[in-house]
XYZ file of C-alpha atoms in Angstrom:
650
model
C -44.900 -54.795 -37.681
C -46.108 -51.048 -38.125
C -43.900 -48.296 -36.639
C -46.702 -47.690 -34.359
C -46.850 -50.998 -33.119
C -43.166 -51.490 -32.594
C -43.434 -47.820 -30.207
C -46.311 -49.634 -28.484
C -44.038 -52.504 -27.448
C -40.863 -50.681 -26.176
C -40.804 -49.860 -22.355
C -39.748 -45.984 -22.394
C -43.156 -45.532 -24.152
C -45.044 -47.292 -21.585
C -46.275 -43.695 -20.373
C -47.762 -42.326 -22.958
C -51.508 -42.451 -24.100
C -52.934 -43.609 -27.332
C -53.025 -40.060 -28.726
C -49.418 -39.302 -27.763
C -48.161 -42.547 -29.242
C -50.070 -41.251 -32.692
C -48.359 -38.201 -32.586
C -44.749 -39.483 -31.740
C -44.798 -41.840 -33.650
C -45.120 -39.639 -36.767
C -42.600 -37.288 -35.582
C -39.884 -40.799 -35.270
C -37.360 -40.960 -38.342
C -36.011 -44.596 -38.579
C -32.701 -45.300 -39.932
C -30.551 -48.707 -41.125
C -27.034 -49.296 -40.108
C -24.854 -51.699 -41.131
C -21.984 -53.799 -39.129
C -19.584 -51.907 -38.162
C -20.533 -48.618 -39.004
C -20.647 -45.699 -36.104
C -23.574 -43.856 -34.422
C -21.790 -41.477 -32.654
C -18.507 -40.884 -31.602
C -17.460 -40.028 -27.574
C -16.918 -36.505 -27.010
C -19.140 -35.060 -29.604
C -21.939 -32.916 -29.728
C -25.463 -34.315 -29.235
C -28.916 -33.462 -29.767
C -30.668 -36.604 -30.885
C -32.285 -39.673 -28.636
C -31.985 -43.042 -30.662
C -34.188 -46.337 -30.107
C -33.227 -49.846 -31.596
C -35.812 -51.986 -33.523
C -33.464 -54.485 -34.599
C -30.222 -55.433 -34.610
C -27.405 -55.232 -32.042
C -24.835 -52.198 -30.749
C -21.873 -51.949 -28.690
C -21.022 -49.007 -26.491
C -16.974 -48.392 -26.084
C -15.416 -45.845 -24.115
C -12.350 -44.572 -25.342
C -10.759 -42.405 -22.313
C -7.798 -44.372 -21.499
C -5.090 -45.737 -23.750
C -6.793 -48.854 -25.092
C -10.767 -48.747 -26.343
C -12.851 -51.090 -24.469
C -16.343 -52.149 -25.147
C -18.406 -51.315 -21.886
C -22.247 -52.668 -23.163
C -24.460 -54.082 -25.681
C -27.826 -52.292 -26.644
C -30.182 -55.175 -27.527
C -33.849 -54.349 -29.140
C -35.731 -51.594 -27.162
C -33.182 -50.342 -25.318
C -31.894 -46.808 -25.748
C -29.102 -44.146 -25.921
C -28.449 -40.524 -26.312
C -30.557 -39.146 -23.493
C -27.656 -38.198 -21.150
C -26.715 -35.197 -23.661
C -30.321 -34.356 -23.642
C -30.989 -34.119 -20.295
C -27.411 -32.726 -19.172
C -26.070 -30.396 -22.207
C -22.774 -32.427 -22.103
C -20.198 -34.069 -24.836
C -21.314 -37.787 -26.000
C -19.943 -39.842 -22.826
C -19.166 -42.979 -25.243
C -19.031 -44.299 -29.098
C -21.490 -46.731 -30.442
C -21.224 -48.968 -33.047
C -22.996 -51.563 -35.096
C -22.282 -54.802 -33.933
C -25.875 -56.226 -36.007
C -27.127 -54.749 -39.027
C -29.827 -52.191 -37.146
C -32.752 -50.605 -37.396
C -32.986 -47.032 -35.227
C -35.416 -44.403 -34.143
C -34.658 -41.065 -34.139
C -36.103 -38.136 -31.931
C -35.003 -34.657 -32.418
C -34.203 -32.175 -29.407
C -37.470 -30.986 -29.936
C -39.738 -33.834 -29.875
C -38.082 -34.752 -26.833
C -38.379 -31.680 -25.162
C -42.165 -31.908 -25.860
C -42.808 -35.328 -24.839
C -40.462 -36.759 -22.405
C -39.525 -33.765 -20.147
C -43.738 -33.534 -19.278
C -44.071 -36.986 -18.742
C -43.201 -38.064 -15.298
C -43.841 -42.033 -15.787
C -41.349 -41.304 -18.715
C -38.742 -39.426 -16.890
C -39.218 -42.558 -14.246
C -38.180 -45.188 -16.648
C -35.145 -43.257 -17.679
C -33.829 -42.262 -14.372
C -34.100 -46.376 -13.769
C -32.553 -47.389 -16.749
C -29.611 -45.025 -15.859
C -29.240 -46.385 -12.458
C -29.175 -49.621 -14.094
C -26.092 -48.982 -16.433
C -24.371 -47.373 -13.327
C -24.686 -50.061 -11.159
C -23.306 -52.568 -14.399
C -20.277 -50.066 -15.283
C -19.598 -49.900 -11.444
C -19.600 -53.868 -11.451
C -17.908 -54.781 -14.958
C -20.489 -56.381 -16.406
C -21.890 -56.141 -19.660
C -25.196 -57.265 -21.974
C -23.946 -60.298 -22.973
C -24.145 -60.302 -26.844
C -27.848 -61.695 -28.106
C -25.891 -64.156 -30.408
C -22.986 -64.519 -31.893
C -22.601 -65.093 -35.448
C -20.249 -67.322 -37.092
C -19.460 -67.618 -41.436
C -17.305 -71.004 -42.311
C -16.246 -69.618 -45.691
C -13.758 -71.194 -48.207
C -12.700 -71.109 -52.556
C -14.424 -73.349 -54.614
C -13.119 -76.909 -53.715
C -11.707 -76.659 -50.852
C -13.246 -79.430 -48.821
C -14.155 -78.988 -44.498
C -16.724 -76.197 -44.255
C -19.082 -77.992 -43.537
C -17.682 -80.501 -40.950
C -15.912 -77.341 -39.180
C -19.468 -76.063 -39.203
C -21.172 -78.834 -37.512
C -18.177 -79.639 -35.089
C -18.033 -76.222 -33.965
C -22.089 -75.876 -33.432
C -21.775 -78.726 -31.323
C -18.599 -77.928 -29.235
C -19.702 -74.179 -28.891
C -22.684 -76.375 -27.186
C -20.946 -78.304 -24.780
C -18.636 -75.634 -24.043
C -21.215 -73.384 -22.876
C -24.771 -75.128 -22.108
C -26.323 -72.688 -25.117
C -27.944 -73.387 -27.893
C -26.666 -73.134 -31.589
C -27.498 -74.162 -35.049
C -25.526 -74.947 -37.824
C -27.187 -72.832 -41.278
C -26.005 -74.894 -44.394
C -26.884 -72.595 -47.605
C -28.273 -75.020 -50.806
C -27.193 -73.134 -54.094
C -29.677 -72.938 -56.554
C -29.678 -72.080 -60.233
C -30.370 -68.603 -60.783
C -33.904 -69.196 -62.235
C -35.252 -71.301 -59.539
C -37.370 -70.283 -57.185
C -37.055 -72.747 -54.323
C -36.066 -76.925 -53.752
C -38.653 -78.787 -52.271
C -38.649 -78.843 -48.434
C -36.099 -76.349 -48.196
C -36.814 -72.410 -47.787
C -35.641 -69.881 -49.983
C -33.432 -67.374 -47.891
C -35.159 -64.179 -49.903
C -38.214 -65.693 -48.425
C -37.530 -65.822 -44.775
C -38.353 -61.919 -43.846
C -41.836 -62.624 -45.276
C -42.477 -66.025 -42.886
C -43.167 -66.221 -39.196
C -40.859 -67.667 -36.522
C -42.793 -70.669 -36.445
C -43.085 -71.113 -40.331
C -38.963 -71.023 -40.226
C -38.321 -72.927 -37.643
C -40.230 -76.134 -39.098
C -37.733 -76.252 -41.012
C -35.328 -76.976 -38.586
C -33.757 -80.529 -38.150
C -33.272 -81.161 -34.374
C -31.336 -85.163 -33.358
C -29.707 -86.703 -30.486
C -26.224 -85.603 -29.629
C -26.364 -83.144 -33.025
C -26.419 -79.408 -33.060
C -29.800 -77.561 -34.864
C -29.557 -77.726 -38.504
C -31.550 -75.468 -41.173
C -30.873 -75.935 -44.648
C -31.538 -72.621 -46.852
C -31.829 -72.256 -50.274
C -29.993 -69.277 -52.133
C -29.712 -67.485 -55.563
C -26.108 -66.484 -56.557
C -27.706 -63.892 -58.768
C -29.899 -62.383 -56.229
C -28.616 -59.066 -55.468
C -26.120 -58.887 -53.014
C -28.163 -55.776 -50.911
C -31.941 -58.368 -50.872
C -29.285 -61.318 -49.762
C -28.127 -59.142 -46.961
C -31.662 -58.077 -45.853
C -32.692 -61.646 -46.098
C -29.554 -62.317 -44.093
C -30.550 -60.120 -41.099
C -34.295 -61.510 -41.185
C -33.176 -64.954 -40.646
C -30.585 -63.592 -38.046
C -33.731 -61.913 -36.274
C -35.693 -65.299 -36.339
C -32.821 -67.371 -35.261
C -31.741 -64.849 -32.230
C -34.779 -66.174 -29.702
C -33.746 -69.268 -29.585
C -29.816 -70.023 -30.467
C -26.867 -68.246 -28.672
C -25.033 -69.382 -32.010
C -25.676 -69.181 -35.260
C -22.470 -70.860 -37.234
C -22.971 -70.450 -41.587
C -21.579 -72.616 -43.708
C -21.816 -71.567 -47.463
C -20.838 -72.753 -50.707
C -17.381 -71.467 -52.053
C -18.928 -70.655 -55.725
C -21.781 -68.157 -53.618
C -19.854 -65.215 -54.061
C -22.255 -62.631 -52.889
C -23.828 -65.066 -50.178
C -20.347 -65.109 -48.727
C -19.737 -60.999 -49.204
C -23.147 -60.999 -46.812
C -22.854 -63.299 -44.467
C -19.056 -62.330 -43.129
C -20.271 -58.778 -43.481
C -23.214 -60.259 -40.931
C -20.688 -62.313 -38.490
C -18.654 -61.799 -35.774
C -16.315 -64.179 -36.295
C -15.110 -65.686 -40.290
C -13.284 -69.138 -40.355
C -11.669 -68.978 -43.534
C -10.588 -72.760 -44.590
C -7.338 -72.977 -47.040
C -5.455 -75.833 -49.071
C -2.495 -73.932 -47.969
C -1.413 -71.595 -44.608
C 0.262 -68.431 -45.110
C 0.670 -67.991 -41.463
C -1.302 -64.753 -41.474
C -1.585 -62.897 -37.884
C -4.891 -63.675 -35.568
C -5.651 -60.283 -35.474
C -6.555 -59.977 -39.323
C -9.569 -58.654 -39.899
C -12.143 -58.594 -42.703
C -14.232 -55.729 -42.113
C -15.895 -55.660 -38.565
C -15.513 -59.303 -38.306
C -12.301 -60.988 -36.832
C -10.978 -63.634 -39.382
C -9.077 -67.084 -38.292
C -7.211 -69.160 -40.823
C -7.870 -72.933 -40.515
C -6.223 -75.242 -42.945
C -7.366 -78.258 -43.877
C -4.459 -80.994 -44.653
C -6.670 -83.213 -46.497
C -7.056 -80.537 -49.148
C -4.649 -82.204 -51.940
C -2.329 -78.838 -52.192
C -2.339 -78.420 -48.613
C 1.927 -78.188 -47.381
C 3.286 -78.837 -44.343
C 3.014 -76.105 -41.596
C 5.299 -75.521 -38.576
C 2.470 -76.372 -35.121
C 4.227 -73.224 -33.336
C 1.207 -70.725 -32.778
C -2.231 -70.512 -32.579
C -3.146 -69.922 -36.174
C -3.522 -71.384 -38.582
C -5.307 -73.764 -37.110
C -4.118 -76.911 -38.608
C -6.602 -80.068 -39.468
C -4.489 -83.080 -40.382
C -6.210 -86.117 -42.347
C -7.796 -88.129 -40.232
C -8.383 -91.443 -41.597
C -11.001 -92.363 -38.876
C -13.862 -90.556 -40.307
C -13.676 -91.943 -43.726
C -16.729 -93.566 -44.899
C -19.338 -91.666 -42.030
C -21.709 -89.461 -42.083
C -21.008 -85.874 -41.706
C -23.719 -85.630 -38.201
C -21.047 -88.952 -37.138
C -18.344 -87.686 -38.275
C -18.870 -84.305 -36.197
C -19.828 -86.396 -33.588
C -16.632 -87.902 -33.251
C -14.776 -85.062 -33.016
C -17.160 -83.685 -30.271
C -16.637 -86.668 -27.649
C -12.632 -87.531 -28.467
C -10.860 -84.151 -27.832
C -7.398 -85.935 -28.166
C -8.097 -87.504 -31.180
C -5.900 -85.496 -33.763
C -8.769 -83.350 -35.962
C -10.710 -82.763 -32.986
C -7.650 -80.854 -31.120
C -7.534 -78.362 -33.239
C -11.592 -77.492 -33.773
C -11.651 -78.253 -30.021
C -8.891 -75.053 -29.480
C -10.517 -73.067 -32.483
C -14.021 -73.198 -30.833
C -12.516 -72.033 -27.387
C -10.619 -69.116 -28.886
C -13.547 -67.605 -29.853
C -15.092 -68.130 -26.764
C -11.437 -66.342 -25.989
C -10.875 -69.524 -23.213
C -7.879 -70.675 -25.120
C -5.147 -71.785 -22.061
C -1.706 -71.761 -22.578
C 1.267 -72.819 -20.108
C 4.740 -72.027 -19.891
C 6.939 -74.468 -18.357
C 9.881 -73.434 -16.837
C 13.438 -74.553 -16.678
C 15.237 -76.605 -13.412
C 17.096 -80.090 -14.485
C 15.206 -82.536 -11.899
C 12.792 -79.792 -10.884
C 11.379 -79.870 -14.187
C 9.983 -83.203 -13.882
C 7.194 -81.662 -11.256
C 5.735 -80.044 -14.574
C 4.571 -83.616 -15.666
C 2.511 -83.540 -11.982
C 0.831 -80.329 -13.273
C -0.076 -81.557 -16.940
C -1.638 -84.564 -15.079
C -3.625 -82.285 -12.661
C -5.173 -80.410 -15.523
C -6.073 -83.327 -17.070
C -8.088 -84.196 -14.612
C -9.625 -81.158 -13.478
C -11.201 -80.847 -17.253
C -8.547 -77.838 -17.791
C -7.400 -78.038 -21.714
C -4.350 -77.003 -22.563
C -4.397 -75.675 -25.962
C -0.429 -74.367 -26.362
C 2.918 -75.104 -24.544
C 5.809 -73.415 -24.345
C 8.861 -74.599 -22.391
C 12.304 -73.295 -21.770
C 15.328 -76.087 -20.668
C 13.973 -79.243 -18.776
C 10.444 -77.463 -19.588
C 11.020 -77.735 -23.426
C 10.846 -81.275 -22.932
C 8.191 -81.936 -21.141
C 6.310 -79.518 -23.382
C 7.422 -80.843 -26.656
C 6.034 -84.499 -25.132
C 2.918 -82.971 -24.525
C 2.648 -80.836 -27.965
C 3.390 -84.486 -29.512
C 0.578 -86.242 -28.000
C 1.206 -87.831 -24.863
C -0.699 -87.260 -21.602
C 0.315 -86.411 -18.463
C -0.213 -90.369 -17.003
C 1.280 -91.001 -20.253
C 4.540 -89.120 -18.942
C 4.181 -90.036 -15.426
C 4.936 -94.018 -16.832
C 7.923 -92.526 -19.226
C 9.208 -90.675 -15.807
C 9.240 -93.538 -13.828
C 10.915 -95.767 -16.027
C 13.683 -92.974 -16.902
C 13.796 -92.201 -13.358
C 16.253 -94.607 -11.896
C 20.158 -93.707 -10.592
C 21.578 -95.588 -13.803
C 19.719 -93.621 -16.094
C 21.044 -90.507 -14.506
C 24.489 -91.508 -14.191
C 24.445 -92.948 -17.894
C 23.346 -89.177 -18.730
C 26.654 -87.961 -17.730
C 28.677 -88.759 -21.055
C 31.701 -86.775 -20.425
C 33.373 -84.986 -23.009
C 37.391 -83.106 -23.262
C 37.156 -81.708 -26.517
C 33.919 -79.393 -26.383
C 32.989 -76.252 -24.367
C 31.300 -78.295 -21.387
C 31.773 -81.086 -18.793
C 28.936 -82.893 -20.887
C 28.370 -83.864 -24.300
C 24.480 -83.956 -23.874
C 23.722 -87.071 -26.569
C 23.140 -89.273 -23.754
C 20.206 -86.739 -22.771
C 18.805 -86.900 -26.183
C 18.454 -90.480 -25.959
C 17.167 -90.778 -22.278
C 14.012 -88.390 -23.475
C 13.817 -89.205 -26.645
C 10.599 -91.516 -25.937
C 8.710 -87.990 -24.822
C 8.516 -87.182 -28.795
C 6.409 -90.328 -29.443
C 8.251 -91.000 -32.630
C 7.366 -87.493 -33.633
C 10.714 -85.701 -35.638
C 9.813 -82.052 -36.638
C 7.145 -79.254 -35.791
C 5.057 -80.150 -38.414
C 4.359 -83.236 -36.895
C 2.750 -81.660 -33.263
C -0.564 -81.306 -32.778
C -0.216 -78.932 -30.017
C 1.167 -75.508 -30.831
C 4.801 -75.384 -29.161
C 7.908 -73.724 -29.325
C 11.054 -74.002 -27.095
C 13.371 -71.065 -25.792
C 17.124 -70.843 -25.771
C 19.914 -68.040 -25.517
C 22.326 -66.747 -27.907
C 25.212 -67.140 -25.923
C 27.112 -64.985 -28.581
C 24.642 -62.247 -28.432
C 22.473 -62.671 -25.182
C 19.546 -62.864 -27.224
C 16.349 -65.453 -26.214
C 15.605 -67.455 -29.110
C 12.121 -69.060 -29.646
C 12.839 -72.522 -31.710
C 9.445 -72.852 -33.489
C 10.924 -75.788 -36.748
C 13.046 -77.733 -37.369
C 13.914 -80.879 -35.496
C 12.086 -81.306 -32.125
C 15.023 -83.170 -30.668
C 17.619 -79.805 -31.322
C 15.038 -77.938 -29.825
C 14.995 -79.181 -26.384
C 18.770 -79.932 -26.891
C 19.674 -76.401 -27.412
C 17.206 -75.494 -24.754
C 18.844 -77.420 -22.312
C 22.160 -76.832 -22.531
C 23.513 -75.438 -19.115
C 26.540 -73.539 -19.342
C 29.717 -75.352 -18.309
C 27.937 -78.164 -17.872
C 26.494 -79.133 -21.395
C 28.212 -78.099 -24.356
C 26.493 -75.489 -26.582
C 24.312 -76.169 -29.793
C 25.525 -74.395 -32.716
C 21.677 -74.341 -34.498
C 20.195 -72.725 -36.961
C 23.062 -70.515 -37.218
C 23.588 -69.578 -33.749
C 25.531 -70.817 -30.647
C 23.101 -71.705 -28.308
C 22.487 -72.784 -24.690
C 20.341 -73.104 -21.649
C 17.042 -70.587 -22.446
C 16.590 -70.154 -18.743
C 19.722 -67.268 -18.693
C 17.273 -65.345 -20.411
C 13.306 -66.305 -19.821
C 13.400 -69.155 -17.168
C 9.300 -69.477 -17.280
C 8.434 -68.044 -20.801
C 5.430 -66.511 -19.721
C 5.352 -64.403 -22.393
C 6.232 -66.565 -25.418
C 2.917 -68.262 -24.191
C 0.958 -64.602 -24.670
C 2.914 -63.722 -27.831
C 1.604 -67.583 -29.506
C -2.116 -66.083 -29.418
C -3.185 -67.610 -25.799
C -6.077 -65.532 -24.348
C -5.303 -67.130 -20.643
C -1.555 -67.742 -19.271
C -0.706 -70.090 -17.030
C 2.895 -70.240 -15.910
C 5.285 -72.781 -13.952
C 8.215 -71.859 -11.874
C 9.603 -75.518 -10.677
C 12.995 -73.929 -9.051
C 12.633 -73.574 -5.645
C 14.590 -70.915 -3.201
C 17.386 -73.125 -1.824
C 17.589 -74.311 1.599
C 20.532 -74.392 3.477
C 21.689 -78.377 4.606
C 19.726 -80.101 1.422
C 22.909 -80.722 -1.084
C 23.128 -83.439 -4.076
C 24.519 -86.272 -4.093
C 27.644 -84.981 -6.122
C 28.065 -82.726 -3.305
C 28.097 -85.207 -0.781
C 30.586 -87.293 -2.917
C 32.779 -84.189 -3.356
C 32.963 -83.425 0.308
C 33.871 -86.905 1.105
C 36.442 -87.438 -1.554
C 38.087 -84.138 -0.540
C 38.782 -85.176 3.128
C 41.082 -87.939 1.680
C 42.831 -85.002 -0.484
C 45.893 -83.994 1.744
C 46.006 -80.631 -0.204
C 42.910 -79.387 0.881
C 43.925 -78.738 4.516
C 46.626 -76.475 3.225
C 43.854 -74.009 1.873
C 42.249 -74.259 5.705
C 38.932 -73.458 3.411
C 37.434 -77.406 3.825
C 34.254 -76.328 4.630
C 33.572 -74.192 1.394
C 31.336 -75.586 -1.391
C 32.726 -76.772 -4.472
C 33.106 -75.128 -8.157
C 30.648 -76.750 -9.232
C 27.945 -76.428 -6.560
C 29.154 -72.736 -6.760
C 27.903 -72.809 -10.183
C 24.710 -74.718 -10.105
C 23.707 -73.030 -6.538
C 23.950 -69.563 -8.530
C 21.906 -70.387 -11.519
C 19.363 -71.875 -9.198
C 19.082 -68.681 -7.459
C 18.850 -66.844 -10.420
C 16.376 -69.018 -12.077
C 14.128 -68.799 -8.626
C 14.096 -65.247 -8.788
C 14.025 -64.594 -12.545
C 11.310 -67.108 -13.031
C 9.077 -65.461 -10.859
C 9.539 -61.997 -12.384
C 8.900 -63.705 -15.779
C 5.527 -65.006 -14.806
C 4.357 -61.417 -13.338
C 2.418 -61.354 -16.797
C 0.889 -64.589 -16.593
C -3.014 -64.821 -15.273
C -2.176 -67.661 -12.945
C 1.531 -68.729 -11.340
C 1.988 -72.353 -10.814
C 4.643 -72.940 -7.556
C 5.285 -76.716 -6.638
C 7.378 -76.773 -3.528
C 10.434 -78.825 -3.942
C 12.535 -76.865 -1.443
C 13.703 -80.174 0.066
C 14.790 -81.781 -3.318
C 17.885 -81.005 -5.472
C 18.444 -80.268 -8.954
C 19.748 -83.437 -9.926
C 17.069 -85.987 -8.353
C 16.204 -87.572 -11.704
C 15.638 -90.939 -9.798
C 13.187 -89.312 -7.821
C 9.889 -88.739 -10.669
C 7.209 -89.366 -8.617
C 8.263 -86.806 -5.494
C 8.616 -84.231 -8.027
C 5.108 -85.316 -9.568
C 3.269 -85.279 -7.070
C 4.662 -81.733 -5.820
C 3.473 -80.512 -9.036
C -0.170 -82.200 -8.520
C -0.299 -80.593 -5.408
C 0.514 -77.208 -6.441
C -2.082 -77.409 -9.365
C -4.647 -78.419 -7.558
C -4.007 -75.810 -4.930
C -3.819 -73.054 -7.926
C -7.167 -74.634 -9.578
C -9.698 -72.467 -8.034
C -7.765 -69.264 -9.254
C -8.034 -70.955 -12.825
C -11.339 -71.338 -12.498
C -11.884 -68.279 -12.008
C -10.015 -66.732 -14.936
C -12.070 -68.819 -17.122
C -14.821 -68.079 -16.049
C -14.523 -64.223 -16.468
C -12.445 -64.564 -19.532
C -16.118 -66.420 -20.861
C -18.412 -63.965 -19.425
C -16.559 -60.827 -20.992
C -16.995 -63.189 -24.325
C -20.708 -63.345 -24.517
């Protein structure tokens, strides 16, 4: 489209004649930007007005501590007048956020044609009162679309199926459109493959002519095959790149490419296009989630049916890990996608389910507290989720919460749990728990334990073998640090974790003496954060206690003592015993502690098991439904933080 033309069709020059339009639009310079470069910077001098063709921007204010991004300028729209009109410092930096095309007017030129123009000055003066009223709100432009590259070396096998799975979950997750782009490598001489366009060609066609070529079927995400020449050079690949991203942005909210490891300068232009770059390895190296490569955020996903792929601890939220899943030998890629779409639990789809949720930046994690019998109300709030369509993409769990996490991060569900509870729950299973030992630092050895929940690790032995990302938390009882178990053994890990003082012996592991992690972080709140969750939900299962509601052991105790002639000479009968002395104050603690721990967390979880005691084992379904209740009570709060945590993602 001529320059002219373009003017013609932008709003601010709605009030200008045909004569005026011929002169401005002589007196326009345009300019290209690439991703990630910068317009202008807040707090500089300005004496220019810019328009945007093409592309995308993003407007970020940088006055307090940490930058934020406060809009999106979308074709047409406009910056740079403020300083024109008022004489003041840039209020805000903008940045490239789509390879862009710009307009630029002088001081001058807008002097001459904007300040004499009252229809002109109108459309400004609403435009401002527009981006006012949004600042004053919080919203922002959501972004046009956002731009995805599935990239890996030559051989590595996946791209493609992460492609198409994440097209079609990025779909369901948010009722928009996207489209899966699969580039066809051609040999260097040829000039196209029939039925398939060549991408150098795209600028050159219409919308219509493109989109012809796209493959629409039932259940399936778009898909538009593109031919490419390696030996095309990489600055024509990177035009054609932004052509077919200005064809595609009408219609699809998501654009996800998926390109040939051997395309070397295909793949140097389409992450330099993206906003997001899922790089697919043999082999993790555990790199951090904040890595960047260039202006595009980069996510390791590794891909365990790659030959050379190792085994990788499940303890964070990258890499994401996809573990071979005999199921979808033998189908089609559109089937085997599919699959993975409509069976979240299966075991590959977890992990493409989580991966297309954190960059929606929706990924939930929970902390489960600490609490002996309390603990068990956590199962109650795992099932509530469930069933509320909440996903839980990372657990973390500190003493009777470790275990109930580590069940979860294994595989099981939360009815799944509920039967395990109810046939551990009974008064012999709790008093067989109580093997008593003389020779260690505790009245309990703890095996016992180990073999009561044992059936909550589904057979599962180490941290490689989760498919949830988990870790447990314990204290150095030697140094009064917290320690985050993240490998090893998954049964040492809640062992450690729950390890009460005086009343379970500590775990000397991994080279440190360790025991109950609730001394320390009774509802790990932050472990959850510090794992890569973007949302934080945390449990506190202790209650405050309530005077007259005592355990069983206490009522024992009291009884036994009134038969013990000794007791009357301390004239002190009515006082509690050393142990209910001890248990009483690390409830307290926990209560309070708990709750300070989960100050950071977006949503606090409280069942209310005030009338209930500690040791109540025999009582799983009181303490589950408690823990139903409370979710269910807390659900319209997690709603919410969704639901804003999406909108400040589009």
């Amino acid at each position: 489209m001529e320059r002219k033309e373009l003017i013609k069709s932008i709003p601010l020059f709605d009030g200008l004649n045909a004569q005026e339009l011929e002169e401005i639009g002589d007196l326009f310079q345009e300019i290209s930007r690439l991703k990630g470069e910068t317009i202008c910077r807040e707090g500089e001098e300005g004496d220019s007005l810019y328009v945007l063709l093409s592309g995308e921007l993003e407007v970020w204010s940088e006055r307090r501590e940490k930058k934020r991004i406060i809009n999106r300028l979308l074709p047409g729209d406009f910056f740079g007048e403020i300083t024109l009109l008022t004489g003041e410092m840039r209020s805000a930096t903008v940045t490239v956020a789509r390879d862009a095309r710009l307009l630029v007017i002088d001081r001058k030129t807008f002097e001459s044609f904007f300040r004499k123009n009252a229809k002109m000055l109108e459309h400004l003066s609403k435009v401002m009162a527009q981006r006012l009223a949004m600042a004053s709100r919080g919203e922002i432009t959501p972004r046009a679309t956002t731009v995805i590259s599935v990239v890996g070396a030559p051989g590595i096998k996946g791209k493609s199926l992460t492609a198409s799975s994440l097209a079609g979950l990025l779909e369901d997750f948010t009722g928009k459109r996207a489209i899966h782009v699969g580039f066809h490598l051609l040999p260097v001489r040829r000039r196209s493959t029939e039925g398939v366009p060549l991408l150098t060609s795209v600028p050159g066609k219409t919308e219509g002519e493109v989109r012809r070529h796209i493959k629409e079927a039932h259940k399936c995400p778009a898909f538009l095959e593109i031919g490419v020449n390696d030996g095309t050079a990489l600055n024509k690949i990177r035009a054609s790149i932004g052509g077919l991203l200005e064809v595609l942005n009408d219609v699809f909210s998501y654009v996800v490419f998926d390109a040939d490891g051997e395309a070397k300068r295909l793949i140097a232009s389409i992450t330099a296009s993206s906003d997001y770059v899922i790089r697919i390895e043999g082999r993790g190296t555990l790199e951090s989630e904040d890595q960047t490569d260039g202006p595009a955020r980069v996510f390791c996903l590794v891909n365990r049916f790659n030959r050379d792929s190792g085994t990788i601890p499940i303890n964070h939220m990258e890499p994401f890990v996809l573990p071979a899943d005999l199921t979808l030998e033998g189908r089609e890629l559109a089937d085997q996608a599919r699959y993975i779409r409509c069976n979240p639990r299966a075991s590959i789809a977890r992990p493409l389910h989580r991966l297309a949720r954190k960059i929606l930046g929706t990924t939930v994690g929970i902390a489960l507290g600490g609490g002996a019998a309390f603990g068990i109300a956590h199962i109650g709030v795992l099932k509530a989720l469930e069933e509320n369509a909440v996903p839980v993409d990372l657990v973390s769990g500190t003493s009777m919460g470790s275990i109930i996490a580590l069940g979860y991060a294994a595989g099981l569900s939360g009815s799944d749990m509920v039967d395990i509870a109810r046939r551990a729950g009974t008064r012999w299973k709790t008093i067989s728990a109580l093997d008593i030992t003389l020779t260690k630092p505790g009245f309990l050895k703890g095996n016992r334990l180990m073999q009561i929940f044992s059936p909550m690790l589904e057979g599962r032995e180490t941290f490689e073998d989760l498919f949830l990302p988990c870790r447990t938390v314990a204290a150095d009882i030697e140094s009064g640090e917290c320690v985050t178990i993240h490998s090893g053994r998954l049964d040492m890990a809640f062992r450690a974790s729950c390890s009460v003082p005086l009343v379970m012996s500590p775990v000397f592991y991994q080279g440190r003496s360790l025991v109950d992690g609730a001394i320390v972080d009774p509802v790990p709140a932050e472990v959850v954060k510090e794992m890569g969750a973007d949302i934080c939900l945390a449990v506190n299962v202790v209650p405050p206690l309530q005077k007259g509601v005592e355990t069983f052991v206490s009522r024992l105790y009291r009884q036994a003592n009134r038969l013990n002639p000794l007791s009357y000479l301390s004239r002190e009968t009515h006082l509690p015993s050393l142990f209910d002395i001890i248990m009483n104050s690390i409830q307290t603690l926990q209560y309070e502690l708990g709750n300070f721990k989960a100050i950071s967390a977006d949503v606090r979880i409280n069942p209310d098991l005030s009338g209930h005691t500690w040791i109540e084992f025999y009582k799983p379904m009181a303490f589950i439904e408690e823990g139903i209740r409370a979710t269910e009570r807390a659900l319209p709060e997690i709603r919410r933080v969704i639901e804003e945590r999406s909108s400040a993602h589009a």
